Short mmCIF file of C-alpha atoms in Angstrom, two decimals:
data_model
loop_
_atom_site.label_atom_id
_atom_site.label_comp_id
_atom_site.label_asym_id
_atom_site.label_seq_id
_atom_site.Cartn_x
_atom_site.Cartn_y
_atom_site.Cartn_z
CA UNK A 1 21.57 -5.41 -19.00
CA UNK A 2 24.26 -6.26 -15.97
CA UNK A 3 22.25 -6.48 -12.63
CA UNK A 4 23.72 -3.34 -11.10
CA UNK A 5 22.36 -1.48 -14.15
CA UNK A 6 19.00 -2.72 -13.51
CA UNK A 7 18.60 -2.09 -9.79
CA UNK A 8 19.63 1.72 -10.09
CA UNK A 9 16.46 1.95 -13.38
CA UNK A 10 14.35 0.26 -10.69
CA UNK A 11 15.38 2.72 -7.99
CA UNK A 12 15.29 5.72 -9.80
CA UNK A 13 12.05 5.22 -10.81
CA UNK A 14 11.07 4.26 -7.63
CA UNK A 15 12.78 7.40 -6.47
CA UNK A 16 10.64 9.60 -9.09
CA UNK A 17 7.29 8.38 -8.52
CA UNK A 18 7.77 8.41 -4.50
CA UNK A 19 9.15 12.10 -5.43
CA UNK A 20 5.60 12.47 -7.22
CA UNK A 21 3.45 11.09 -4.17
CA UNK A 22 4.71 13.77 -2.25
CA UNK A 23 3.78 16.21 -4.85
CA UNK A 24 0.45 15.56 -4.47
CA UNK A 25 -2.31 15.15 -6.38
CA UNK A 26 -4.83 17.10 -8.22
CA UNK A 27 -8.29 15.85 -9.91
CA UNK A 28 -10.58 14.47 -8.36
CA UNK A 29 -12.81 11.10 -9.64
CA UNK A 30 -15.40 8.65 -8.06
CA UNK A 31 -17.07 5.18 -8.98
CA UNK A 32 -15.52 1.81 -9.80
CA UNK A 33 -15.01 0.02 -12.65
CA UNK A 34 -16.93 -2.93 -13.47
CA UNK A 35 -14.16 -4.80 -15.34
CA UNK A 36 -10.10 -4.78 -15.07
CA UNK A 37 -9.00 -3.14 -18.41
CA UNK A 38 -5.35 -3.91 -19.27
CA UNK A 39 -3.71 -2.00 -18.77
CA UNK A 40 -5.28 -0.24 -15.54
CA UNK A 41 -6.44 3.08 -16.80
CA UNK A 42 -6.88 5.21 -14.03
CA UNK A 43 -7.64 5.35 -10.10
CA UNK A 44 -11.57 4.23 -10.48
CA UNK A 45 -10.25 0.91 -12.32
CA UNK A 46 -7.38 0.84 -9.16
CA UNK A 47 -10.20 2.08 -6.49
CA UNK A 48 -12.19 -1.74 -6.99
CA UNK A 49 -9.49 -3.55 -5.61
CA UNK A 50 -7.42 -0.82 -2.91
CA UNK A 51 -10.91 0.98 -1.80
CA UNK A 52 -11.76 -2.24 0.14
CA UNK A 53 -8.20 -2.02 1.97
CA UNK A 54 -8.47 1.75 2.80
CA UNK A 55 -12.22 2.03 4.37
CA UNK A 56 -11.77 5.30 6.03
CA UNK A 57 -9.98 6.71 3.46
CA UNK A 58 -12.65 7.12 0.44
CA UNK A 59 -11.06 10.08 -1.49
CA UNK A 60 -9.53 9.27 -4.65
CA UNK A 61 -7.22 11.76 -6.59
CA UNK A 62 -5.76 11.40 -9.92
CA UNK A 63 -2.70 13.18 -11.13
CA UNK A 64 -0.58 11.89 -14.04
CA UNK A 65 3.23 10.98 -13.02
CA UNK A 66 5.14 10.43 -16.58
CA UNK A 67 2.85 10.52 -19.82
CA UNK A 68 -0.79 9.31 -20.25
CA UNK A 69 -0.59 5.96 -18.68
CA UNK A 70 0.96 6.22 -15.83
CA UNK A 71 -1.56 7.98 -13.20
CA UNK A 72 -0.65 8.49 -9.55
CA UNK A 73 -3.89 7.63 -7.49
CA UNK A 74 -3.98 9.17 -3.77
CA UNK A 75 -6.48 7.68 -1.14
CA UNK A 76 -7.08 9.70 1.84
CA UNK A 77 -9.75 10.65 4.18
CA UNK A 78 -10.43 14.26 2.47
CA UNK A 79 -9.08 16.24 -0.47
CA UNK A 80 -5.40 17.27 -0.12
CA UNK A 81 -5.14 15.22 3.27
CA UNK A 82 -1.61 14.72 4.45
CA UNK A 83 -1.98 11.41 5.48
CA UNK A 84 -2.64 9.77 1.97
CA UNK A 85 -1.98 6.15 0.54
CA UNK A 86 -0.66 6.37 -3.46
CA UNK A 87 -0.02 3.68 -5.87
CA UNK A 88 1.01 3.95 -9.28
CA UNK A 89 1.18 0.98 -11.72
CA UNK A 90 3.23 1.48 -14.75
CA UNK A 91 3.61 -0.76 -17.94
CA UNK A 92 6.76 -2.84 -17.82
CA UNK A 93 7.19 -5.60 -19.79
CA UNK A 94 10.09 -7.44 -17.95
CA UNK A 95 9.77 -10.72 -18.40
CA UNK A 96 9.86 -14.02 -16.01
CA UNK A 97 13.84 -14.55 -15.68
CA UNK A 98 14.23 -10.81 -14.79
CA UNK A 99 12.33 -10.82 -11.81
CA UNK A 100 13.49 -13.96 -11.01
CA UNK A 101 17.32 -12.17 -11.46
CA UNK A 102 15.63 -9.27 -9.30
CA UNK A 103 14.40 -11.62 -6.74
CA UNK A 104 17.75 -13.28 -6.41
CA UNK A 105 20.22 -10.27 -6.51
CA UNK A 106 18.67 -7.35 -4.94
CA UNK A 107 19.57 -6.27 -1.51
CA UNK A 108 16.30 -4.91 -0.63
CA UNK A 109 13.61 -8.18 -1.20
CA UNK A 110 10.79 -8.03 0.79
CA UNK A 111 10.96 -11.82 1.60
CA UNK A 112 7.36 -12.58 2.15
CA UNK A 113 5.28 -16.04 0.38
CA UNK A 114 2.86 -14.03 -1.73
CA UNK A 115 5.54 -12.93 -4.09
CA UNK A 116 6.76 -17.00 -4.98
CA UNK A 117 2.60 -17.27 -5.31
CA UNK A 118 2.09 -14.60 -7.89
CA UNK A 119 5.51 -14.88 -9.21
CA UNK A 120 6.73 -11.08 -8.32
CA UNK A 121 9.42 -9.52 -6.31
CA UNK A 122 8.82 -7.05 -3.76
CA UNK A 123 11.02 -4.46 -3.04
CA UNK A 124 11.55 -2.31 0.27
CA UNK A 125 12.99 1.49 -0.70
CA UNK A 126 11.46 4.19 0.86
CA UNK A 127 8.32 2.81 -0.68
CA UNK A 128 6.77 -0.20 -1.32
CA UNK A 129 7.74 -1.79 -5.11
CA UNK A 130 6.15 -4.75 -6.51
CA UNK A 131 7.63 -5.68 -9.99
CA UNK A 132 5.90 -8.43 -12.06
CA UNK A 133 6.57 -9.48 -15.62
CA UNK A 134 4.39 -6.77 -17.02
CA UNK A 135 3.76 -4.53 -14.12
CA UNK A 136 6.06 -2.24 -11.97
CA UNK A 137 3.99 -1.21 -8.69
CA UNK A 138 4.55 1.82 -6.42
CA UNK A 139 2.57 2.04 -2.64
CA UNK A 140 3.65 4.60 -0.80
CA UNK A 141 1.78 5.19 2.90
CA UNK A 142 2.21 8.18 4.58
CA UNK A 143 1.10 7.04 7.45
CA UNK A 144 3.77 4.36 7.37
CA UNK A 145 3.97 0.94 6.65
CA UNK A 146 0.64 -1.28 7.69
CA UNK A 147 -1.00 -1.75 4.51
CA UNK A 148 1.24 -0.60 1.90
CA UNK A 149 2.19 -4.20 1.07
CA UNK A 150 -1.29 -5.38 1.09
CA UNK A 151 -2.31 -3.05 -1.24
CA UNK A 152 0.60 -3.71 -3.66
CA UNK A 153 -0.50 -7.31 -3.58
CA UNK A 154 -3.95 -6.55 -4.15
CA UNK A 155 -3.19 -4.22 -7.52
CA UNK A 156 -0.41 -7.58 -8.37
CA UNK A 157 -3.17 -10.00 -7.69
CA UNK A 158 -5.60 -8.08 -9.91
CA UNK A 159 -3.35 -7.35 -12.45
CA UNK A 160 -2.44 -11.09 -13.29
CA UNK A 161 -6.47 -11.84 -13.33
#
């Protein structure tokens, strides 16, 4: 797939799932998981690792983005709160060399060292994107960016566990 190709799938979805962050959210769930399933399943599997980042926001919504297994989870202080942190992880078998290719090529790398640790690429749109070999990540912080890149880290880091 030429390079060009692949940036514009990346941003479009990118583009969608921001699109579906400021949608909002509907159900609501609480309660962690006690181990990682693969892939994540929901927001209560997501809320063990990005709860801990977000202390004084301890809502979690659920709302499904694009078919049964890719949920949109929304942290924020209260139920429909404006000022709401969402991450969505979908399925994406990539490969290595592709986000290598990604890494190399696309104008908007976040360069930062915990990518070349866990072997991702992070991307700066109008959200935060972490892509990994299996694993396409979407942060988006309406409060603005402070721990949007943490948390897409985090959800990387556990992930590859």
């Amino acid at each position: 797939m030429p390079t060009r190709v692949r940036r514009a799938s990346v941003a479009a979805a990118v583009t969608v799932l921001a699109g579906a962050v400021a949608a909002g959210c509907a159900q609501s769930v609480s309660g962690t998981a006690l181990a990682r399933p693969d892939p994540p399943t929901g927001c209560r599997d997501l809320d063990v690792v990005v709860g801990g980042l977000l202390p004084d926001r301890r809502d979690v919504e659920e709302a499904i983005v694009s078919g049964p297994s890719i949920p949109l989870c929304r942290w924020s202080t209260e139920p429909g709160a404006p000022d709401a942190l969402s991450v969505t992880v979908q399925v994406q078998p990539i490969g290595v060399a592709t986000v290598e290719e990604l890494a190399e090529t696309s104008p908007n790398v976040i360069d930062d060292p915990r990518s070349d640790a866990l072997g991702v690429v992070a991307l700066d749109t109008f959200a935060v994107a972490v892509v990994t070999p299996n694993h396409r990540i979407v942060v988006f912080d309406s409060r603005g960016r402070g721990v949007d890149l943490d948390v897409a880290y985090a959800v990387a880091e556990y992930l590859a566990s």
